Amino acid sequence: MMKLLPLIFLILFVVGISGTPVAGEQKASVMITGYHVSPEALMYNDIGTITVTVKNMEAVQSVRIKEVSLLEREIKVLSDPYFSIGGLGPGESLNLSFTIRAGYTDGIYYPKILLEAENAENIRYQIPVKIDSTPLTIGVKGMPEEMVKGERAEIKLVVGNPRPNTVTGVKIVTNDENMIPSEVFMGTLSSDESKVASFNFTPQTRGVHTLTFTLEFKNGDNPHSTALSIPLNVTESKKSAELILTGIEIESTLGMSVYKITGDINNAGLEEARSVVMKVGEGEGIEAVDPYKAYFVGLLSPDDFSSFELDVKVDENVTKVPLLIEYKDDDGNLFSTTEYISIERHQTTSSKELHVSMIAVLVVSALLIIGVIAYSWKKR
Amino acid sequence: MLDVLINPDKFFEARKKGAKSLKVPLLIVLISGMISGIAAFLMADITLEMLSETLPPEALGIALTVGRISAFTGALVVSLLIWVVFAAVFFGISWILKGEGTFTRTLEFVGYGYIPMILSGMISAVLMYNFISTAQIPQVTDPTEIAEIMRQWITGNPMVQLSSIIGILFMLWSANIWVFGLKHARNLSTKNALITAGIPVALYVLYSIWQLGVLG
């Protein structure tokens, strides 16, 4: 008898851990028949959902589900477990969703679904969830090698999706006021797909510019963005009209305050300058006066020149007069440059000559008159 | 006639013995007036050129003709008036200084004093012509600006200033002639004749210098 005891305990133990129901308690069968993770691949800190389908596989017996929960350490589960869901009829299925937040480390994780039912087997089910933080790429597909002030340049940008899933709401936004359009919407971008967007940029000033584009997209409901900065150097056109002033002459016309500025304006560039207008620039103590407050030159072809004339009234303390030159290119873009002309108040050569002759006339006249008067008084 | 310029005392002493005659003095004043008229004629051209943008072309032609004639005759008439006025002033001052003699004789002798002014008028006319030929004439839309421009020319342009200074020098020569003319026309001592001619001429010279911008 004593020899049979260990055998009896062994049988009882085996029966106990195998969960073999007590005779007369047949347990129902419940299965997780499917799952869906949205978005398919999360980026770090993204919020997504896991939906599982629970089905009662029994043909006649209902199952009472007590609790369904989701467990994972690397992925934070934001939603609460389901308690006392109720009965699930024979052959019926039920979708249960859990909200999750991705962690900060890329990889594939397996959160566990734990299902507990009253008269059915408990279920542990692992669902693979992928975290891939690879962003969309944006780059320059094409742009002119040289950016020229005032000339429109097309900039083509290409957006690629190296992610394993489709992203939505893809658009490129820029805040540069010289860029048209300010936004290009590209919509959905499937995995490994790329799309091209075009922008027109018309720089208004020379020098180094940095164009900034922002690529915006959604991974599921999660907005993301990527910035692209393009440094570029804007120069004057090598072919554009280049207006230079030569042969400047300044004549004082009214005392020492009104000056007539004459000279030639030359086009040393390779393109035509249209609607060329010369004006006296604004400044303290500087005032354009009639008859030539402004001078219209009109069309100035390459290697051509035209005379001009301007009248300006200046205060005594003014030493330089700004001359404003405005012209348009073939596209109607307005250009303006300012040249400064020095006002020299020293006597001109002719004035010096005049002084010599003036002194001579004065001396001769004075000597003559003094001599005559002296003679007349001596003779009286 | 040369005596009136270099030895006026002798000239007027001799003339005093003759009959009164205003023919030659009148001619002298008229010549002087005509030369002043030429300068005024040129100034009228400048003035109307300044207004050429403001006045319509047809009005400009009429204004130019009328302006030239008015300026020339105006200068002529003013010369005659100034002759009479100067003579009257000299007559009045010499009357205070117990001078004796008729106004006609005073007028006659004062007229001879205009001879140096003919010379100064000729020099001034040449300088004025030279100035007009080289000057840039500004366009004005407001006729009141013309006075300001003229003032700037007188105070700022060397040619105009030279003309004024020569005018003053020759006026002193005329004053010298008037001293001896008044001495004989009004039977004054040389000292009193000097005072009589000196006061108005000094005032005139001071006024001319003030206009040049040297004073005040």
Coordinates of C-alpha atoms in Angstrom, one line a residue:
Chain A
M1 CA 0.0 0.0 0.0
M2 CA 2.8 2.4 0.9
K3 CA 4.4 1.7 -2.4
L4 CA 1.2 2.9 -4.2
L5 CA 1.1 6.3 -2.5
P6 CA 3.8 8.0 -4.7
L7 CA 2.0 6.8 -7.8
I8 CA -1.3 8.2 -6.5
F9 CA 0.3 11.7 -5.8
L10 CA 2.0 11.6 -9.3
I11 CA -1.4 11.0 -10.9
L12 CA -3.0 13.7 -8.9
F13 CA -0.2 16.2 -9.8
V14 CA -0.3 15.4 -13.5
V15 CA -4.1 15.9 -13.5
G16 CA -3.8 19.1 -11.5
I17 CA -1.3 20.9 -13.8
S18 CA -2.9 19.7 -17.0
G19 CA -6.1 21.4 -15.9
T20 CA -8.0 18.5 -16.8
P21 CA -11.6 19.3 -15.8
V22 CA -13.2 17.4 -13.2
A23 CA -15.3 14.8 -14.7
G24 CA -18.6 16.3 -16.0
E25 CA -17.2 20.0 -16.5
Q26 CA -16.4 20.3 -20.3
K27 CA -14.8 23.8 -21.0
A28 CA -15.6 25.9 -24.1
S29 CA -13.1 26.9 -26.7
V30 CA -12.4 30.7 -27.3
M31 CA -9.9 31.9 -29.9
I32 CA -8.3 35.1 -31.1
T33 CA -8.9 34.8 -34.7
G34 CA -7.3 38.1 -35.9
Y35 CA -5.6 41.3 -35.0
H36 CA -4.9 44.7 -36.6
V37 CA -2.3 47.3 -35.7
S38 CA -2.8 50.9 -36.9
P39 CA -0.6 52.4 -38.1
E40 CA 1.3 49.4 -39.4
A41 CA 4.6 50.8 -38.2
L42 CA 4.7 53.4 -35.5
M43 CA 7.3 56.1 -35.1
Y44 CA 8.6 57.0 -31.7
N45 CA 6.0 58.4 -29.4
D46 CA 3.3 57.7 -31.9
I47 CA -0.2 56.8 -30.7
G48 CA -1.8 53.8 -32.4
T49 CA -4.4 51.1 -31.8
I50 CA -4.3 47.3 -31.6
T51 CA -7.6 45.6 -32.4
V52 CA -8.1 41.9 -31.7
T53 CA -11.0 39.6 -32.8
V54 CA -12.2 37.2 -30.1
K55 CA -14.3 34.3 -31.4
N56 CA -16.3 31.7 -29.6
M57 CA -15.5 28.5 -31.4
E58 CA -18.2 26.5 -29.7
A59 CA -21.3 25.4 -31.7
V60 CA -23.8 25.4 -28.9
Q61 CA -22.2 26.8 -25.7
S62 CA -21.9 30.5 -24.8
V63 CA -18.8 31.9 -23.2
R64 CA -18.8 34.5 -20.5
I65 CA -15.7 36.7 -20.9
K66 CA -14.5 38.1 -17.6
E67 CA -11.4 40.2 -18.6
V68 CA -9.3 41.1 -21.6
S69 CA -6.1 43.1 -21.1
L70 CA -3.0 44.0 -23.0
L71 CA 0.5 43.9 -21.4
E72 CA 3.8 45.2 -22.6
R73 CA 6.7 47.0 -21.0
E74 CA 8.2 48.8 -24.0
I75 CA 4.9 49.9 -25.4
K76 CA 2.7 51.9 -23.1
V77 CA -1.0 50.9 -23.1
L78 CA -3.1 53.9 -22.7
S79 CA -6.5 52.3 -22.6
D80 CA -7.9 50.3 -19.7
P81 CA -8.5 46.5 -19.7
Y82 CA -12.0 45.3 -20.6
F83 CA -13.9 43.8 -17.6
S84 CA -17.1 41.7 -17.6
I85 CA -17.7 42.1 -21.3
G86 CA -20.5 39.6 -21.1
G87 CA -21.5 36.5 -22.9
L88 CA -20.3 35.6 -26.4
G89 CA -22.7 33.3 -28.2
P90 CA -21.7 30.2 -30.1
G91 CA -19.8 31.1 -33.2
E92 CA -19.9 34.8 -32.4
S93 CA -16.9 37.1 -32.5
L94 CA -16.0 40.4 -30.9
N95 CA -13.5 43.1 -31.8
L96 CA -11.6 44.7 -28.9
S97 CA -9.3 47.7 -29.4
F98 CA -6.5 49.0 -27.2
T99 CA -4.7 52.4 -27.5
I100 CA -1.0 52.3 -27.3
R101 CA 1.9 54.7 -27.3
A102 CA 5.2 53.7 -29.0
G103 CA 8.4 53.9 -27.0
Y104 CA 11.6 55.5 -28.1
T105 CA 13.5 52.5 -29.3
D106 CA 12.9 51.0 -32.8
G107 CA 12.2 47.3 -33.0
I108 CA 9.5 44.7 -33.1
Y109 CA 7.6 44.2 -29.8
Y110 CA 5.1 41.6 -28.8
P111 CA 2.5 42.9 -26.4
K112 CA 0.4 40.1 -24.8
I113 CA -3.3 39.8 -24.9
L114 CA -4.6 38.1 -21.8
L115 CA -8.2 36.8 -22.0
E116 CA -10.0 35.3 -19.0
A117 CA -13.4 33.6 -19.3
E118 CA -15.6 31.9 -16.8
N119 CA -16.2 28.7 -18.5
A120 CA -13.4 28.7 -21.1
E121 CA -9.7 28.3 -21.3
N122 CA -7.7 31.5 -20.6
I123 CA -5.9 32.8 -23.6
R124 CA -2.4 34.4 -23.9
Y125 CA -1.8 35.8 -27.3
Q126 CA 1.2 37.8 -28.5
I127 CA 0.8 40.4 -31.3
P128 CA 3.8 41.8 -33.2
V129 CA 4.0 45.6 -33.2
K130 CA 6.7 47.4 -35.2
I131 CA 8.3 50.6 -34.2
D132 CA 10.2 52.2 -37.0
S133 CA 11.1 55.9 -36.6
T134 CA 12.6 56.3 -40.1
P135 CA 11.2 59.7 -41.4
L136 CA 10.3 60.7 -44.9
T137 CA 13.2 62.1 -46.9
I138 CA 13.2 65.4 -48.7
G139 CA 15.9 66.6 -51.1
V140 CA 16.6 68.9 -54.0
K141 CA 15.9 67.2 -57.3
G142 CA 16.8 70.2 -59.4
M143 CA 17.6 73.9 -59.3
P144 CA 19.7 76.4 -61.3
E145 CA 23.4 76.3 -60.6
E146 CA 23.4 80.1 -60.3
M147 CA 20.7 82.2 -58.6
V148 CA 20.3 85.6 -60.2
K149 CA 18.7 88.6 -58.5
G150 CA 15.3 89.4 -59.9
E151 CA 15.2 86.2 -62.1
R152 CA 12.7 83.4 -61.4
A153 CA 14.3 80.1 -60.7
E154 CA 12.5 76.7 -60.5
I155 CA 13.4 74.6 -57.5
K156 CA 12.3 70.9 -57.6
L157 CA 12.1 68.9 -54.4
V158 CA 11.7 65.2 -54.2
V159 CA 9.9 63.5 -51.2
G160 CA 10.5 59.8 -50.6
N161 CA 9.0 57.3 -48.3
P162 CA 11.5 54.8 -47.0
R163 CA 9.1 53.7 -44.2
P164 CA 7.4 50.3 -44.3
N165 CA 3.9 51.8 -44.3
T166 CA 1.9 54.4 -46.1
V167 CA 1.8 57.9 -44.8
T168 CA -0.9 60.5 -45.5
G169 CA -1.3 64.3 -45.6
V170 CA 2.1 64.8 -47.1
K171 CA 2.8 68.5 -48.0
I172 CA 5.7 70.9 -48.3
V173 CA 5.4 74.3 -46.7
T174 CA 7.7 77.4 -47.0
N175 CA 7.5 80.8 -45.5
D176 CA 9.8 82.6 -47.9
E177 CA 7.9 85.5 -49.4
N178 CA 9.7 85.3 -52.7
M179 CA 8.6 81.6 -53.2
I180 CA 5.6 80.6 -55.1
P181 CA 3.6 78.6 -54.2
S182 CA 4.0 78.7 -50.5
E183 CA 2.6 75.1 -50.1
V184 CA 2.5 72.0 -52.2
F185 CA 0.1 69.2 -51.1
M186 CA 1.1 65.7 -52.2
G187 CA -1.4 63.6 -50.3
T188 CA -0.7 59.9 -49.7
L189 CA 2.7 58.4 -50.1
S190 CA 3.1 54.6 -50.1
S191 CA 6.1 52.8 -48.9
D192 CA 9.1 53.2 -51.2
E193 CA 7.2 55.8 -53.3
S194 CA 8.5 59.3 -54.2
K195 CA 6.9 62.4 -55.5
V196 CA 8.2 65.7 -56.9
A197 CA 7.1 69.2 -56.0
S198 CA 8.1 72.4 -57.8
F199 CA 8.6 75.9 -56.4
N200 CA 9.4 79.2 -58.2
F201 CA 11.9 81.4 -56.3
T202 CA 12.6 85.0 -57.4
P203 CA 15.3 86.5 -55.2
Q204 CA 15.1 90.3 -54.7
T205 CA 18.4 90.9 -53.0
R206 CA 22.0 89.7 -53.6
G207 CA 23.9 87.7 -51.1
V208 CA 23.6 84.5 -49.2
H209 CA 20.0 83.2 -48.7
T210 CA 18.8 80.1 -46.9
L211 CA 15.6 78.6 -48.2
T212 CA 13.7 76.6 -45.6
F213 CA 11.1 74.0 -46.5
T214 CA 9.1 72.0 -44.0
L215 CA 7.9 68.5 -45.0
E216 CA 4.7 67.7 -43.1
F217 CA 3.0 64.3 -43.0
K218 CA 0.9 62.0 -40.9
N219 CA 1.7 58.5 -39.7
G220 CA -1.8 57.3 -38.7
D221 CA -3.1 60.3 -36.7
N222 CA 0.3 61.4 -35.7
P223 CA 1.7 64.6 -37.3
H224 CA 5.4 64.7 -38.2
S225 CA 7.6 67.1 -39.9
T226 CA 11.1 67.3 -41.4
A227 CA 12.9 70.5 -42.3
L228 CA 15.1 71.1 -45.3
S229 CA 17.4 74.2 -45.5
I230 CA 19.0 75.1 -48.8
P231 CA 21.8 77.7 -48.6
L232 CA 22.3 79.6 -51.8
N233 CA 24.2 82.6 -53.1
V234 CA 22.2 85.1 -55.1
T235 CA 24.3 87.1 -57.6
E236 CA 23.8 89.7 -60.2
S237 CA 23.1 88.4 -63.6
K238 CA 26.1 88.1 -65.8
K239 CA 24.0 89.1 -68.8
S240 CA 21.7 91.7 -67.2
A241 CA 21.9 95.4 -68.1
E242 CA 24.6 97.2 -66.2
L243 CA 24.1 100.9 -66.2
I244 CA 27.1 103.2 -65.4
L245 CA 27.5 106.9 -65.5
T246 CA 30.3 108.7 -67.3
G247 CA 31.2 112.2 -68.2
I248 CA 29.5 113.7 -65.2
E249 CA 29.6 117.5 -65.2
I250 CA 28.1 119.7 -62.5
E251 CA 27.3 123.4 -63.2
S252 CA 26.2 125.9 -60.7
T253 CA 23.2 127.6 -62.2
L254 CA 21.8 129.8 -59.5
G255 CA 24.3 131.2 -57.1
M256 CA 25.8 128.2 -55.4
S257 CA 22.6 126.3 -54.5
V258 CA 21.2 125.0 -57.8
Y259 CA 23.2 122.6 -59.9
K260 CA 22.7 121.2 -63.3
I261 CA 24.1 117.6 -63.4
T262 CA 24.8 116.4 -66.9
G263 CA 26.5 113.3 -68.2
D264 CA 26.1 110.0 -70.1
I265 CA 24.4 106.8 -68.9
N266 CA 25.8 103.7 -70.5
N267 CA 24.6 100.1 -70.7
A268 CA 27.6 97.9 -70.2
G269 CA 25.5 94.8 -69.8
L270 CA 24.4 92.2 -72.4
E271 CA 20.7 92.7 -72.1
E272 CA 18.5 95.7 -72.8
A273 CA 17.5 98.1 -70.0
R274 CA 13.9 99.3 -70.5
S275 CA 12.1 102.3 -69.2
V276 CA 15.3 103.8 -67.9
V277 CA 14.5 106.8 -65.6
M278 CA 17.0 108.9 -63.7
K279 CA 15.9 110.8 -60.6
V280 CA 17.4 112.8 -57.9
G281 CA 17.4 110.7 -54.8
E282 CA 16.0 111.7 -51.5
G283 CA 18.1 113.3 -48.9
E284 CA 18.3 116.0 -46.3
G285 CA 18.8 119.4 -48.0
I286 CA 18.4 117.9 -51.5
E287 CA 15.5 118.9 -53.7
A288 CA 15.0 118.1 -57.4
V289 CA 13.9 121.3 -59.3
D290 CA 12.5 122.1 -62.7
P291 CA 13.0 121.8 -65.6
Y292 CA 14.6 118.3 -65.1
K293 CA 13.4 116.9 -61.8
A294 CA 13.7 113.5 -63.5
Y295 CA 15.0 112.4 -66.9
F296 CA 13.4 109.7 -69.0
V297 CA 16.0 107.9 -71.0
G298 CA 13.8 105.0 -72.2
L299 CA 15.2 101.9 -73.9
L300 CA 18.9 101.5 -73.5
S301 CA 20.4 98.7 -75.6
P302 CA 23.6 96.9 -74.8
D303 CA 26.7 98.9 -75.6
D304 CA 24.5 102.0 -76.1
F305 CA 24.4 105.2 -74.1
S306 CA 22.3 108.3 -73.7
S307 CA 22.9 111.8 -72.3
F308 CA 20.9 113.0 -69.3
E309 CA 20.4 116.1 -67.4
L310 CA 19.1 116.7 -63.9
D311 CA 18.5 119.9 -61.9
V312 CA 19.0 119.8 -58.1
K313 CA 18.9 122.4 -55.4
V314 CA 21.1 121.6 -52.4
D315 CA 21.9 123.1 -49.1
E316 CA 25.4 124.4 -48.3
N317 CA 26.3 121.4 -46.1
V318 CA 25.4 118.9 -48.8
T319 CA 28.5 117.4 -50.5
K320 CA 27.0 114.4 -52.3
V321 CA 23.9 114.1 -54.4
P322 CA 22.3 110.7 -54.8
L323 CA 21.2 109.8 -58.4
L324 CA 18.6 107.1 -58.6
I325 CA 18.6 105.0 -61.7
E326 CA 15.5 102.8 -62.3
Y327 CA 15.0 100.4 -65.2
K328 CA 13.1 97.2 -66.1
D329 CA 14.2 94.0 -67.6
D330 CA 12.3 92.1 -70.3
D331 CA 10.1 90.5 -67.7
G332 CA 9.1 93.8 -66.3
N333 CA 11.1 93.4 -63.1
L334 CA 12.1 96.8 -61.7
F335 CA 15.7 97.4 -60.8
S336 CA 17.1 100.4 -59.1
T337 CA 20.6 101.6 -58.3
T338 CA 21.9 104.7 -56.6
E339 CA 25.0 106.6 -57.7
Y340 CA 26.4 109.4 -55.6
I341 CA 27.8 112.5 -57.3
S342 CA 30.1 114.8 -55.3
I343 CA 29.3 118.4 -55.3
E344 CA 32.5 120.4 -55.3
R345 CA 32.2 123.9 -54.2
H346 CA 35.6 125.2 -55.3
Q347 CA 35.7 127.6 -58.2
T348 CA 35.8 126.2 -61.7
T349 CA 38.6 127.0 -64.1
S350 CA 36.4 129.5 -65.8
S351 CA 35.6 131.2 -62.5
K352 CA 39.3 131.4 -61.7
E353 CA 40.0 133.0 -65.1
L354 CA 37.1 135.3 -64.4
H355 CA 38.7 136.4 -61.2
V356 CA 41.9 137.3 -62.9
S357 CA 40.2 139.4 -65.5
M358 CA 37.8 140.8 -62.8
I359 CA 40.8 142.0 -60.8
A360 CA 42.4 143.5 -63.9
V361 CA 39.3 145.4 -64.9
L362 CA 38.7 146.6 -61.3
V363 CA 42.3 147.7 -60.9
V364 CA 42.4 149.5 -64.2
S365 CA 39.1 151.2 -63.6
A366 CA 40.0 152.1 -60.1
L367 CA 43.4 153.5 -61.1
L368 CA 41.8 155.4 -64.0
I369 CA 39.2 157.0 -61.8
I370 CA 41.5 157.8 -58.9
G371 CA 44.0 159.3 -61.4
V372 CA 41.3 161.4 -63.1
I373 CA 39.9 162.6 -59.8
A374 CA 43.3 163.4 -58.4
Y375 CA 44.2 165.2 -61.7
S376 CA 41.0 167.2 -61.6
W377 CA 41.6 168.3 -58.0
K378 CA 45.2 169.2 -58.8
K379 CA 44.2 171.3 -61.8
R380 CA 41.4 173.2 -60.0
Chain B
M1 CA 34.5 167.9 -73.8
L2 CA 37.4 165.9 -72.4
D3 CA 37.9 168.6 -69.8
V4 CA 34.6 167.6 -68.2
L5 CA 36.2 164.3 -67.3
I6 CA 39.7 165.2 -66.4
N7 CA 39.4 168.9 -65.5
P8 CA 35.8 169.6 -64.6
D9 CA 36.6 172.8 -62.7
K10 CA 37.9 174.5 -65.7
F11 CA 35.2 173.0 -67.9
F12 CA 32.3 174.3 -65.8
E13 CA 34.0 177.6 -65.2
A14 CA 34.0 178.1 -68.9
R15 CA 30.5 176.8 -69.4
K16 CA 29.2 179.1 -66.8
K17 CA 30.0 182.0 -69.0
G18 CA 28.0 180.7 -71.8
A19 CA 24.2 180.5 -72.3
K20 CA 22.2 177.7 -70.5
S21 CA 21.6 174.8 -72.7
L22 CA 20.1 171.4 -71.9
K23 CA 20.7 169.9 -75.3
V24 CA 24.1 168.3 -74.7
P25 CA 23.3 167.1 -71.1
L26 CA 20.0 165.7 -72.3
L27 CA 21.8 163.8 -75.1
I28 CA 24.3 162.5 -72.5
V29 CA 21.6 161.3 -70.2
L30 CA 19.7 159.7 -73.1
I31 CA 22.8 157.8 -74.3
S32 CA 23.4 156.7 -70.7
G33 CA 19.7 155.7 -70.5
M34 CA 19.9 153.8 -73.7
I35 CA 22.9 151.8 -72.5
S36 CA 21.0 151.0 -69.3
G37 CA 18.1 150.1 -71.5
I38 CA 20.3 147.5 -73.3
A39 CA 21.1 145.9 -69.9
A40 CA 17.4 146.0 -69.0
F41 CA 16.5 144.5 -72.4
L42 CA 18.8 141.6 -71.6
M43 CA 17.4 141.2 -68.2
A44 CA 13.9 141.0 -69.7
D45 CA 15.1 138.1 -71.8
I46 CA 16.4 136.3 -68.8
T47 CA 13.2 136.9 -66.8
L48 CA 11.0 135.6 -69.6
E49 CA 13.3 132.6 -70.1
M50 CA 12.7 131.7 -66.5
L51 CA 9.0 131.8 -67.1
S52 CA 9.1 129.9 -70.4
E53 CA 7.8 126.7 -68.8
T54 CA 5.0 128.5 -67.1
L55 CA 3.7 130.8 -69.9
P56 CA 2.0 129.4 -73.0
P57 CA 4.1 129.8 -76.2
E58 CA 1.8 132.4 -77.8
A59 CA 1.8 134.5 -74.6
L60 CA 5.6 134.1 -74.4
G61 CA 6.1 135.7 -77.8
I62 CA 4.0 138.7 -76.9
A63 CA 5.5 139.0 -73.4
L64 CA 9.0 138.9 -74.9
T65 CA 8.2 141.8 -77.3
V66 CA 6.4 143.8 -74.7
G67 CA 8.9 143.0 -72.0
R68 CA 11.9 144.1 -74.1
I69 CA 10.3 147.4 -75.2
S70 CA 9.0 148.1 -71.7
A71 CA 12.4 147.4 -70.2
F72 CA 14.3 149.5 -72.7
T73 CA 11.9 152.5 -72.5
G74 CA 11.6 152.1 -68.7
A75 CA 15.3 152.3 -68.3
L76 CA 15.4 155.4 -70.5
V77 CA 12.6 157.1 -68.6
V78 CA 14.1 156.2 -65.2
S79 CA 17.5 157.6 -66.3
L80 CA 15.8 160.9 -67.2
L81 CA 13.9 160.9 -63.9
I82 CA 16.9 160.1 -61.9
W83 CA 18.7 163.0 -63.6
V84 CA 16.0 165.4 -62.5
V85 CA 15.8 163.9 -59.1
F86 CA 19.5 164.1 -58.5
A87 CA 19.5 167.7 -59.7
A88 CA 16.6 168.5 -57.4
V89 CA 18.3 166.9 -54.4
F90 CA 21.6 168.7 -55.2
F91 CA 19.6 171.9 -55.6
G92 CA 17.9 171.4 -52.2
I93 CA 21.0 170.6 -50.3
S94 CA 22.9 173.5 -51.9
W95 CA 20.0 175.8 -51.0
I96 CA 20.5 174.9 -47.4
L97 CA 24.2 175.7 -47.8
K98 CA 23.3 179.1 -49.2
G99 CA 23.9 178.2 -52.8
E100 CA 22.8 180.5 -55.6
G101 CA 21.9 179.8 -59.1
T102 CA 19.1 178.5 -61.3
F103 CA 17.7 174.9 -61.3
T104 CA 18.2 174.8 -65.1
R105 CA 21.9 175.5 -64.7
T106 CA 22.1 172.8 -62.0
L107 CA 20.2 170.4 -64.2
E108 CA 22.6 171.2 -67.1
F109 CA 25.8 170.6 -65.1
V110 CA 24.5 167.5 -63.4
G111 CA 23.7 166.1 -66.8
Y112 CA 27.4 166.4 -67.8
G113 CA 28.2 164.2 -64.8
Y114 CA 26.4 161.3 -66.6
I115 CA 29.4 160.9 -69.0
P116 CA 31.3 158.4 -66.7
M117 CA 28.0 156.5 -66.4
I118 CA 28.0 155.9 -70.1
L119 CA 31.4 154.2 -69.8
S120 CA 30.3 152.1 -66.8
G121 CA 27.0 151.3 -68.6
M122 CA 29.0 150.0 -71.5
I123 CA 31.2 147.9 -69.3
S124 CA 28.2 146.6 -67.4
A125 CA 26.3 145.8 -70.6
V126 CA 29.3 143.7 -71.8
L127 CA 29.6 141.9 -68.5
M128 CA 25.8 141.3 -68.4
Y129 CA 25.9 139.9 -72.0
N130 CA 28.8 137.7 -71.0
F131 CA 26.9 136.5 -67.9
I132 CA 23.7 135.8 -69.9
S133 CA 25.7 133.8 -72.5
T134 CA 27.2 131.5 -69.9
A135 CA 24.6 131.4 -67.2
Q136 CA 22.2 128.5 -66.8
I137 CA 18.8 130.0 -66.5
P138 CA 16.6 128.1 -64.0
Q139 CA 12.9 127.6 -64.8
V140 CA 10.5 128.9 -62.3
T141 CA 6.8 128.3 -61.9
D142 CA 6.1 131.0 -59.4
P143 CA 7.0 134.6 -60.6
T144 CA 7.8 135.6 -57.1
E145 CA 10.8 133.3 -57.2
I146 CA 12.4 135.6 -59.8
A147 CA 13.3 138.2 -57.2
E148 CA 15.0 135.6 -55.0
I149 CA 17.0 134.4 -58.0
M150 CA 18.0 137.9 -58.9
R151 CA 19.1 138.5 -55.3
Q152 CA 21.2 135.3 -55.4
W153 CA 22.8 136.4 -58.6
I154 CA 23.7 139.8 -57.2
T155 CA 25.1 138.3 -54.1
G156 CA 26.5 135.1 -55.5
N157 CA 27.6 135.7 -59.2
P158 CA 31.0 137.2 -59.6
M159 CA 30.2 138.8 -63.0
V160 CA 27.1 140.6 -61.6
Q161 CA 29.1 141.7 -58.5
L162 CA 31.9 143.0 -60.8
S163 CA 29.3 145.0 -62.7
S164 CA 28.0 146.5 -59.5
I165 CA 31.4 147.4 -58.2
I166 CA 32.4 149.1 -61.5
G167 CA 29.1 151.0 -61.3
I168 CA 30.0 152.3 -57.9
L169 CA 33.5 153.3 -59.0
F170 CA 32.2 155.2 -62.0
M171 CA 29.5 156.8 -59.8
L172 CA 32.4 158.3 -57.7
W173 CA 33.8 159.7 -61.0
S174 CA 30.4 161.3 -61.7
A175 CA 30.3 162.6 -58.2
N176 CA 33.6 164.3 -58.7
I177 CA 32.2 166.0 -61.8
W178 CA 29.1 167.0 -59.9
V179 CA 31.2 168.6 -57.1
F180 CA 32.7 171.0 -59.6
G181 CA 29.5 171.4 -61.5
L182 CA 27.6 172.3 -58.4
K183 CA 30.4 174.6 -57.3
H184 CA 29.8 176.7 -60.4
A185 CA 26.1 176.2 -60.9
R186 CA 25.2 177.1 -57.4
N187 CA 28.2 179.4 -56.5
L188 CA 29.3 177.2 -53.7
S189 CA 32.7 176.8 -52.0
T190 CA 34.5 173.6 -52.9
K191 CA 33.8 172.3 -49.5
N192 CA 30.1 172.9 -49.6
A193 CA 29.9 171.5 -53.2
L194 CA 31.7 168.4 -51.9
I195 CA 29.0 168.1 -49.1
T196 CA 26.2 168.7 -51.5
A197 CA 27.3 166.0 -54.0
G198 CA 28.7 163.8 -51.3
I199 CA 25.6 163.1 -49.2
P200 CA 23.3 161.6 -51.9
V201 CA 26.2 159.8 -53.6
A202 CA 27.3 158.3 -50.3
L203 CA 23.8 157.1 -49.6
Y204 CA 23.6 155.6 -53.1
V205 CA 27.0 153.9 -52.7
L206 CA 26.0 152.5 -49.3
Y207 CA 22.8 151.2 -50.7
S208 CA 24.7 149.5 -53.6
I209 CA 27.2 147.9 -51.3
W210 CA 24.3 146.6 -49.1
Q211 CA 22.7 145.1 -52.2
L212 CA 25.9 143.2 -52.9
G213 CA 25.4 141.5 -49.5
V214 CA 28.5 143.0 -48.0
L215 CA 26.5 144.9 -45.4
G216 CA 24.0 143.2 -43.1

